[in-house]
Coordinates of C-alpha atoms in Angstrom, one line a residue:
Q1 CA 23.7 -0.3 14.8
Y2 CA 20.7 1.1 12.9
I3 CA 18.3 -1.4 15.6
Q4 CA 20.9 0.7 18.3
G5 CA 20.7 3.7 16.9
V6 CA 17.2 3.8 16.9
Q7 CA 16.3 1.8 20.3
S8 CA 19.4 4.7 21.8
Q9 CA 16.2 7.0 21.6
K10 CA 14.0 5.2 23.1
V11 CA 12.4 3.3 20.7
V12 CA 10.9 0.3 19.7
A13 CA 13.2 -1.3 16.7
T14 CA 10.2 -3.9 14.7
V15 CA 12.6 -6.2 12.7
K16 CA 10.5 -7.4 10.2
H17 CA 8.9 -9.8 8.0
F18 CA 9.2 -12.8 9.7
A19 CA 9.8 -15.0 7.3
G20 CA 9.9 -15.5 3.5
N21 CA 8.4 -12.3 2.4
N22 CA 8.5 -13.1 -0.9
Q23 CA 6.4 -11.2 -3.3
E24 CA 3.5 -9.0 -2.6
W25 CA 0.7 -10.5 -4.9
D26 CA -1.8 -12.8 -2.7
R27 CA 0.4 -12.1 0.0
N28 CA -2.5 -13.3 2.4
N29 CA -2.5 -16.3 0.4
V30 CA 0.5 -17.9 -1.0
S31 CA 3.2 -20.5 0.7
S32 CA 6.5 -19.6 0.8
D33 CA 8.2 -23.7 0.7
I34 CA 11.4 -23.5 1.9
D35 CA 13.7 -26.6 3.4
E36 CA 15.5 -26.3 6.9
R37 CA 19.3 -25.4 4.9
T38 CA 17.8 -22.9 2.6
L39 CA 16.1 -21.2 5.6
R40 CA 18.8 -21.2 7.7
E41 CA 21.5 -20.6 5.0
I42 CA 19.7 -17.5 2.8
Y43 CA 16.2 -16.3 4.9
L44 CA 16.6 -16.2 8.6
P45 CA 20.5 -15.3 9.0
A46 CA 19.1 -11.2 9.2
F47 CA 16.6 -11.7 11.4
K48 CA 18.5 -13.6 14.1
M49 CA 21.9 -10.9 13.7
A50 CA 19.3 -8.1 14.1
V51 CA 17.8 -9.9 17.2
Q52 CA 20.4 -11.7 18.8
E53 CA 23.8 -8.7 18.0
G54 CA 21.0 -5.7 17.4
E55 CA 18.7 -6.7 20.9
A56 CA 15.5 -5.4 18.3
G57 CA 12.5 -4.6 21.2
A58 CA 10.2 -6.5 18.6
V59 CA 9.7 -8.5 15.5
M60 CA 6.6 -8.3 13.2
D61 CA 5.5 -11.9 11.4
S62 CA 4.8 -11.3 8.3
Y63 CA 1.2 -12.3 5.4
N64 CA 1.9 -15.0 3.9
L65 CA 2.3 -19.1 5.1
V66 CA 5.8 -20.6 5.7
N67 CA 5.8 -24.1 4.1
G68 CA 2.0 -24.6 5.1
E69 CA 1.4 -22.6 7.6
H70 CA 0.6 -18.8 7.9
A71 CA 3.6 -17.4 9.7
T72 CA 1.0 -15.7 12.6
Q73 CA 1.1 -19.7 14.2
N74 CA 3.9 -21.3 13.2
N75 CA 5.5 -22.9 15.7
H76 CA 8.9 -23.8 14.2
L77 CA 9.7 -19.8 13.5
N78 CA 8.0 -18.3 16.5
N79 CA 8.9 -20.6 19.0
E80 CA 11.3 -23.2 18.5
I81 CA 13.3 -21.1 16.2
L82 CA 13.1 -17.4 17.6
K83 CA 12.1 -17.4 21.0
K84 CA 13.3 -20.5 22.0
E85 CA 16.8 -21.3 20.0
W86 CA 17.5 -17.3 19.7
R87 CA 16.6 -16.5 23.3
F88 CA 14.3 -13.7 22.0
D89 CA 12.7 -11.6 25.0
G90 CA 10.7 -9.2 23.1
I91 CA 7.5 -8.7 21.6
L92 CA 6.7 -11.0 18.5
M93 CA 3.8 -8.8 16.6
S94 CA 1.2 -9.6 13.5
D95 CA 1.6 -7.0 10.5
W96 CA -1.9 -5.6 9.8
V97 CA -4.8 -8.4 9.7
A98 CA -2.2 -10.4 9.0
T99 CA -3.3 -13.3 12.3
Y100 CA -5.7 -15.6 10.7
D101 CA -7.1 -18.0 13.7
G102 CA -6.7 -16.5 17.6
V103 CA -5.6 -20.2 19.9
A104 CA -4.0 -21.3 16.7
A105 CA -1.5 -17.7 16.7
A106 CA -1.5 -18.4 21.0
N107 CA -0.5 -20.9 20.5
G108 CA 2.1 -20.3 17.6
G109 CA 3.8 -17.5 19.8
L110 CA 1.5 -14.7 18.8
D111 CA 2.3 -12.4 21.5
L112 CA 0.5 -8.9 19.7
E113 CA -2.6 -9.0 17.2
M114 CA -2.0 -5.7 15.2
P115 CA -4.3 -3.6 14.8
S116 CA -6.8 -4.6 16.6
G117 CA -7.9 -8.0 18.8
E118 CA -10.1 -9.7 15.5
F119 CA -9.0 -13.1 16.9
M120 CA -6.8 -13.5 20.0
N121 CA -9.7 -11.4 22.5
R122 CA -11.3 -12.2 25.2
K123 CA -14.0 -14.0 24.1
T124 CA -11.6 -16.5 22.0
L125 CA -9.2 -16.7 24.5
L126 CA -10.9 -17.5 27.7
P127 CA -13.1 -20.2 26.6
A128 CA -9.7 -22.0 25.3
I129 CA -8.2 -21.5 28.0
R130 CA -11.3 -23.3 30.2
N131 CA -10.8 -25.9 28.0
G132 CA -7.2 -26.4 27.8
Q133 CA -6.8 -25.8 24.1
V134 CA -4.2 -22.9 25.4
S135 CA -2.4 -23.0 28.7
E136 CA -1.8 -19.9 31.3
A137 CA 1.7 -20.2 31.0
V138 CA 1.4 -19.5 27.1
I139 CA -0.8 -16.2 28.4
D140 CA 1.8 -15.1 30.7
D141 CA 4.3 -15.6 29.1
K142 CA 2.6 -12.8 26.1
V143 CA 2.1 -10.5 29.6
R144 CA 5.7 -10.8 30.1
R145 CA 7.5 -10.0 26.8
I146 CA 4.8 -7.1 26.3
L147 CA 5.2 -5.4 29.6
R148 CA 9.1 -6.3 29.5
I149 CA 9.7 -3.8 26.6
I150 CA 7.1 -1.1 28.4
F151 CA 9.6 -1.2 31.5
R152 CA 12.8 -1.2 29.2
F153 CA 11.8 1.5 26.7
G154 CA 10.7 3.8 29.7
F155 CA 7.1 4.1 28.7
Y156 CA 5.3 4.6 31.7
D157 CA 8.6 6.9 32.6
T158 CA 7.7 9.5 30.2
K159 CA 4.8 11.0 28.8
Y160 CA 5.0 11.9 24.5
T161 CA 2.6 13.7 23.0
A162 CA 1.7 13.6 19.0
Q163 CA 3.1 17.4 18.3
E164 CA 6.3 16.3 20.9
N165 CA 6.9 14.1 18.2
R166 CA 7.0 16.2 15.4
R167 CA 10.6 17.9 15.8
E168 CA 12.5 18.8 12.3
I169 CA 16.1 18.0 13.1
P170 CA 18.5 19.7 11.0
E171 CA 21.2 16.6 11.8
N172 CA 18.3 14.6 10.5
A173 CA 18.2 16.0 7.7
Q174 CA 22.0 16.5 6.5
V175 CA 22.0 12.2 7.3
A176 CA 18.7 11.7 4.7
L177 CA 20.5 14.2 1.6
E178 CA 23.7 11.9 2.6
L179 CA 21.5 8.4 2.2
A180 CA 20.2 10.1 -1.2
Q181 CA 23.3 10.8 -2.9
N182 CA 25.5 8.0 -1.7
G183 CA 22.5 6.3 -3.1
I184 CA 22.1 7.3 -7.0
V185 CA 23.6 5.3 -9.7
L186 CA 24.6 6.4 -13.4
L187 CA 23.8 3.6 -16.0
K188 CA 24.8 5.5 -18.9
N189 CA 26.5 8.8 -19.7
E190 CA 26.8 8.4 -23.6
G191 CA 28.5 11.6 -25.2
K192 CA 29.5 12.8 -21.8
L193 CA 26.1 14.7 -21.3
L194 CA 26.6 15.4 -17.8
P195 CA 28.2 17.1 -15.9
L196 CA 25.1 19.7 -17.7
S197 CA 27.8 22.8 -19.2
K198 CA 27.1 26.0 -17.4
D199 CA 26.7 27.5 -20.6
I200 CA 23.1 26.3 -21.6
K201 CA 20.3 28.8 -21.3
S202 CA 17.4 27.0 -20.9
I203 CA 16.4 24.3 -19.3
T204 CA 12.9 21.9 -19.6
V205 CA 11.7 19.2 -17.4
I206 CA 9.0 17.4 -17.7
G207 CA 7.3 13.8 -16.4
P208 CA 4.9 13.2 -13.0
N209 CA 7.9 13.1 -11.0
A210 CA 10.0 16.1 -11.6
N211 CA 6.9 18.4 -8.9
G212 CA 6.7 16.5 -6.0
Y213 CA 8.3 14.9 -3.1
V214 CA 9.2 11.0 -3.0
A215 CA 7.7 9.1 0.0
A216 CA 6.8 5.7 0.6
G217 CA 3.7 3.6 1.6
G218 CA 1.8 3.0 4.5
S219 CA 4.1 3.9 8.0
S220 CA 6.6 5.2 6.0
Y221 CA 4.3 8.0 4.3
T222 CA 4.7 11.2 5.9
Q223 CA 4.4 15.3 5.4
P224 CA 8.7 16.7 5.7
F225 CA 9.3 20.2 7.0
Q226 CA 10.9 20.8 4.4
S227 CA 11.4 19.3 0.5
V228 CA 13.1 19.7 -3.1
S229 CA 11.6 19.1 -6.2
L230 CA 13.1 17.8 -8.9
V231 CA 12.1 21.4 -10.5
E232 CA 13.1 23.2 -7.3
G233 CA 16.6 21.5 -7.2
I234 CA 17.6 21.8 -11.0
Q235 CA 16.5 26.2 -10.6
Q236 CA 18.6 26.4 -7.3
A237 CA 22.0 24.4 -8.9
F238 CA 21.3 27.0 -12.1
P239 CA 20.3 30.0 -10.6
G240 CA 21.2 31.5 -14.5
V241 CA 18.7 29.3 -16.4
R242 CA 15.9 29.7 -17.2
V243 CA 13.8 26.4 -15.6
N244 CA 10.9 25.2 -17.2
Y245 CA 8.2 22.7 -16.2
V246 CA 5.9 20.8 -18.1
S247 CA 4.1 17.7 -16.5
G248 CA 4.0 15.4 -19.9
A249 CA -0.6 15.3 -19.8
I250 CA 0.0 11.7 -18.4
P251 CA -3.8 10.7 -16.9
K252 CA -4.5 8.6 -14.4
M253 CA -7.7 6.5 -14.5
E254 CA -9.6 8.7 -11.9
D255 CA -8.5 11.4 -13.8
Y256 CA -12.2 10.2 -15.8
V257 CA -14.1 9.3 -13.6
E258 CA -16.2 11.8 -13.7
G259 CA -17.1 12.3 -16.7
S260 CA -18.0 8.4 -17.2
P261 CA -21.5 7.9 -18.3
F262 CA -22.9 5.7 -15.6
Y263 CA -26.6 6.0 -14.7
I264 CA -28.7 4.2 -12.2
A265 CA -31.4 3.0 -14.4
A266 CA -31.9 2.5 -17.6
G267 CA -33.6 5.2 -19.2
S268 CA -32.6 7.3 -15.4
T269 CA -30.8 10.5 -16.6
E270 CA -29.3 10.9 -13.2
K271 CA -26.1 10.3 -13.1
G272 CA -23.9 7.4 -11.1
L273 CA -24.6 4.4 -8.9
K274 CA -26.6 2.4 -6.7
A275 CA -24.7 1.3 -3.7
A276 CA -26.1 -1.3 -1.8
Y277 CA -23.7 -1.0 2.0
F278 CA -23.3 -4.9 3.2
N279 CA -22.1 -5.0 7.0
N280 CA -20.2 -7.9 6.3
Q281 CA -17.4 -8.8 3.5
E282 CA -19.5 -11.5 2.3
L283 CA -22.3 -9.7 0.1
K284 CA -24.6 -11.9 2.6
G285 CA -28.3 -10.6 4.3
K286 CA -30.5 -8.0 3.4
P287 CA -28.3 -4.1 3.0
V288 CA -28.2 -1.9 6.0
A289 CA -28.0 0.9 3.5
T290 CA -28.4 1.7 -0.5
I291 CA -28.1 4.7 -1.7
T292 CA -27.2 6.9 -4.8
D293 CA -23.0 7.1 -5.5
P294 CA -22.7 10.2 -8.3
K295 CA -19.2 9.1 -9.1
I296 CA -17.3 6.1 -8.0
N297 CA -14.4 7.6 -6.5
H298 CA -13.6 6.6 -2.8
D299 CA -10.6 6.6 -0.4
W300 CA -11.6 6.1 2.7
S301 CA -9.0 6.1 6.4
H302 CA -12.3 5.9 8.8
G303 CA -14.8 3.7 6.7
P304 CA -17.8 5.1 4.6
E305 CA -19.7 7.2 6.4
V306 CA -22.0 5.1 6.2
K307 CA -24.2 4.1 9.5
G308 CA -23.8 0.6 10.5
I309 CA -20.7 0.8 8.7
G310 CA -17.8 0.0 11.0
D311 CA -13.7 1.3 9.1
D312 CA -13.6 -2.8 8.8
H313 CA -15.2 -5.8 7.4
F314 CA -18.3 -4.5 4.7
S315 CA -18.5 -5.0 0.9
I316 CA -20.7 -3.4 -1.6
R317 CA -22.7 -3.6 -4.6
F318 CA -22.9 -1.1 -7.2
T319 CA -25.0 -1.0 -9.7
G320 CA -26.9 0.4 -13.1
V321 CA -26.3 0.8 -16.2
L322 CA -23.4 2.1 -18.9
R323 CA -25.3 4.6 -21.6
P324 CA -22.4 6.2 -23.5
E325 CA -22.5 8.8 -25.9
K326 CA -20.1 7.8 -28.6
S327 CA -19.3 4.3 -30.4
G328 CA -15.7 2.9 -30.1
T329 CA -13.4 1.3 -27.8
Y330 CA -13.7 2.2 -23.8
K331 CA -11.6 1.4 -21.2
I332 CA -13.7 -0.1 -17.9
G333 CA -11.1 0.6 -15.2
V334 CA -11.3 -0.6 -11.6
R335 CA -9.0 0.3 -8.9
G336 CA -9.3 -0.8 -5.0
D337 CA -8.2 -1.7 -1.4
D338 CA -9.2 -5.2 -1.1
G339 CA -10.9 -7.3 -3.8
Y340 CA -13.8 -6.4 -6.4
R341 CA -14.9 -7.8 -9.4
L342 CA -16.9 -6.0 -12.1
F343 CA -20.3 -7.4 -14.2
I344 CA -21.0 -5.9 -18.0
D345 CA -23.9 -7.6 -18.7
D346 CA -24.4 -10.0 -15.6
K347 CA -20.7 -11.6 -17.7
Q348 CA -17.7 -10.9 -15.3
V349 CA -15.2 -8.9 -17.5
I350 CA -12.3 -8.5 -13.8
D351 CA -11.6 -10.8 -11.4
L352 CA -9.6 -10.0 -8.3
W353 CA -11.0 -11.3 -5.7
N354 CA -9.2 -11.1 -2.8
D355 CA -7.0 -9.1 -0.3
H356 CA -4.5 -6.3 -1.9
G357 CA -3.4 -2.9 -1.8
A358 CA -5.0 -0.4 -3.8
T359 CA -4.6 -2.4 -7.5
L360 CA -5.5 -0.8 -11.0
K361 CA -7.4 -3.5 -13.3
S362 CA -9.1 -2.7 -16.7
V363 CA -10.1 -4.2 -19.7
D364 CA -11.3 -2.8 -23.2
M365 CA -14.9 -3.3 -24.5
P366 CA -16.6 -1.7 -28.3
L367 CA -19.6 0.0 -26.9
V368 CA -22.8 1.5 -29.1
A369 CA -23.1 5.3 -28.4
G370 CA -26.7 5.1 -26.8
H371 CA -27.2 1.4 -26.0
E372 CA -27.6 0.7 -22.5
Y373 CA -24.7 -2.2 -20.6
K374 CA -25.8 -3.3 -17.3
V375 CA -23.1 -2.3 -14.8
T376 CA -22.7 -4.5 -11.6
L377 CA -19.6 -3.8 -9.3
E378 CA -18.6 -5.9 -6.4
Y379 CA -16.1 -4.6 -4.1
Y380 CA -15.1 -5.8 -0.3
E381 CA -13.3 -4.1 2.8
N382 CA -11.2 -6.2 5.3
A383 CA -8.7 -4.1 7.0
G384 CA -6.1 -1.6 6.8
G385 CA -6.5 0.6 3.4
A386 CA -10.8 1.0 1.8
S387 CA -10.5 2.1 -1.6
I388 CA -12.9 1.9 -4.8
S389 CA -13.2 4.0 -7.7
M390 CA -14.5 3.3 -11.2
A391 CA -13.9 4.7 -14.8
A392 CA -15.6 4.4 -18.7
Y393 CA -13.8 5.9 -20.6
Q394 CA -12.0 7.0 -24.0
E395 CA -8.3 7.8 -23.5
K396 CA -6.8 11.3 -25.0
I397 CA -3.1 11.1 -24.9
D398 CA -1.7 15.0 -25.2
F399 CA 2.2 15.4 -25.9
S400 CA 2.2 18.7 -28.0
A401 CA 2.4 20.8 -25.2
A402 CA 5.7 18.5 -23.8
E403 CA 6.9 18.0 -27.5
E404 CA 6.0 22.4 -27.9
A405 CA 8.6 22.8 -25.0
A406 CA 11.5 20.3 -25.1
S407 CA 11.5 21.9 -29.1
H408 CA 13.2 25.3 -27.2
A409 CA 15.1 24.0 -24.4
D410 CA 18.7 23.8 -24.7
V411 CA 18.5 20.5 -22.4
V412 CA 15.4 18.2 -21.6
I413 CA 15.1 16.3 -18.5
L414 CA 12.6 13.7 -18.1
A415 CA 11.6 12.2 -14.3
M416 CA 9.9 9.2 -15.1
G417 CA 8.7 6.3 -13.1
F418 CA 7.1 4.8 -10.0
D419 CA 4.7 6.4 -7.8
A420 CA 1.9 5.4 -5.4
S421 CA -0.5 4.6 -7.5
S422 CA 2.0 2.0 -9.4
E423 CA 4.2 0.6 -6.6
G424 CA 2.9 0.1 -3.3
E425 CA 2.5 -3.0 -1.0
G426 CA 0.1 -5.3 -1.2
F427 CA 0.3 -5.7 -5.2
D428 CA 3.8 -6.7 -6.9
R429 CA 4.6 -3.3 -10.3
T430 CA 5.1 -4.1 -13.3
F431 CA 8.1 -4.6 -14.9
E432 CA 7.5 -2.3 -18.1
L433 CA 7.0 1.6 -16.7
P434 CA 3.5 3.1 -16.1
P435 CA 1.2 3.6 -19.1
Y436 CA 1.9 6.0 -21.9
Q437 CA 5.8 7.4 -19.8
E438 CA 8.1 5.3 -23.0
T439 CA 5.1 6.8 -25.6
L440 CA 6.1 10.2 -24.3
I441 CA 10.2 9.5 -23.8

């Protein structure tokens, strides 16, 4: 019903991720090894219903391998089952940067490489057609499928603009509200704490997730026309009650970037690191540019503003020294999308050299005041999101404001949990709550 409802509005529903997409960590390299019966009985029925009953216009292949073969070039899944057995006549597309071999993907059933034709392009496929590796019939089938969806959904008949698509529809907001209400699960209610008494005079709301709206990552991240935070909702529900909000002051690694004691060279007083930019992912050859980066805290949507460096497929080597002002244990944290590795005095202390979403890794090290430690941070970006940040710091956790506010309230509501920095695409979240939330509780 959902697929049919979406497509009734001339929007193509894309079913993903086909198939066996069981984990996020190292998803570009992991193989989901599944026997045929398990595949048929557990992993494929939902896709089969979406295609045959829902008549979805598109299916998206996953990043992972299935039985040792990348999903985007898996002949058994894409050609034998999806297209021939189920008679799917729509578009089979890749997830973003999930294509690895243009010829293998073309023969393996992929119709459309996203977000661009890095592998399935004229340079790769024309020679393959001429030497018989790929038949013209295979290409013709892909063209027919793409045109079929264009005509079926009337894309040539109606012209849309981005502004026209931004419409606030009250019925949609009501459905979203009902879904949220029906999705609430009460795990415990010891002492019949809920519902809250109307006689209470004050409520203190504490926690990092209380004062903002919740949105998932990737293409589901949007800016709503209107939103109601937990704090605002409680204020509306208890108009005569004093509602106080305290964040809880749980710092993130990025909060320490500004004061990190990195310097561009031994003996230098200039803060930051030297950054050598390469126009490839392997740090090969001569850098196209070397600049001084006063702080390592980047989140690029369209690539670095460095001449000769594109949005994707680049690498950076940051070098300098770490010179702390005080002795003690320091946490050195790095968050990046995609791969990174950190060396202190030429010893590798963090290794996350693979494709993944923005993931934080840190190491605790005893450092001596005034001593200079050689720092090398290497980073590469494949495609999609691109970010890298690093900080060296002694954590300062102060819950006194939260404790003070809680002590004067009739009721305390704690809003804990995950956010975009701890839960997202390309990495698996932890079972534990994010750092210090349990301590705050």
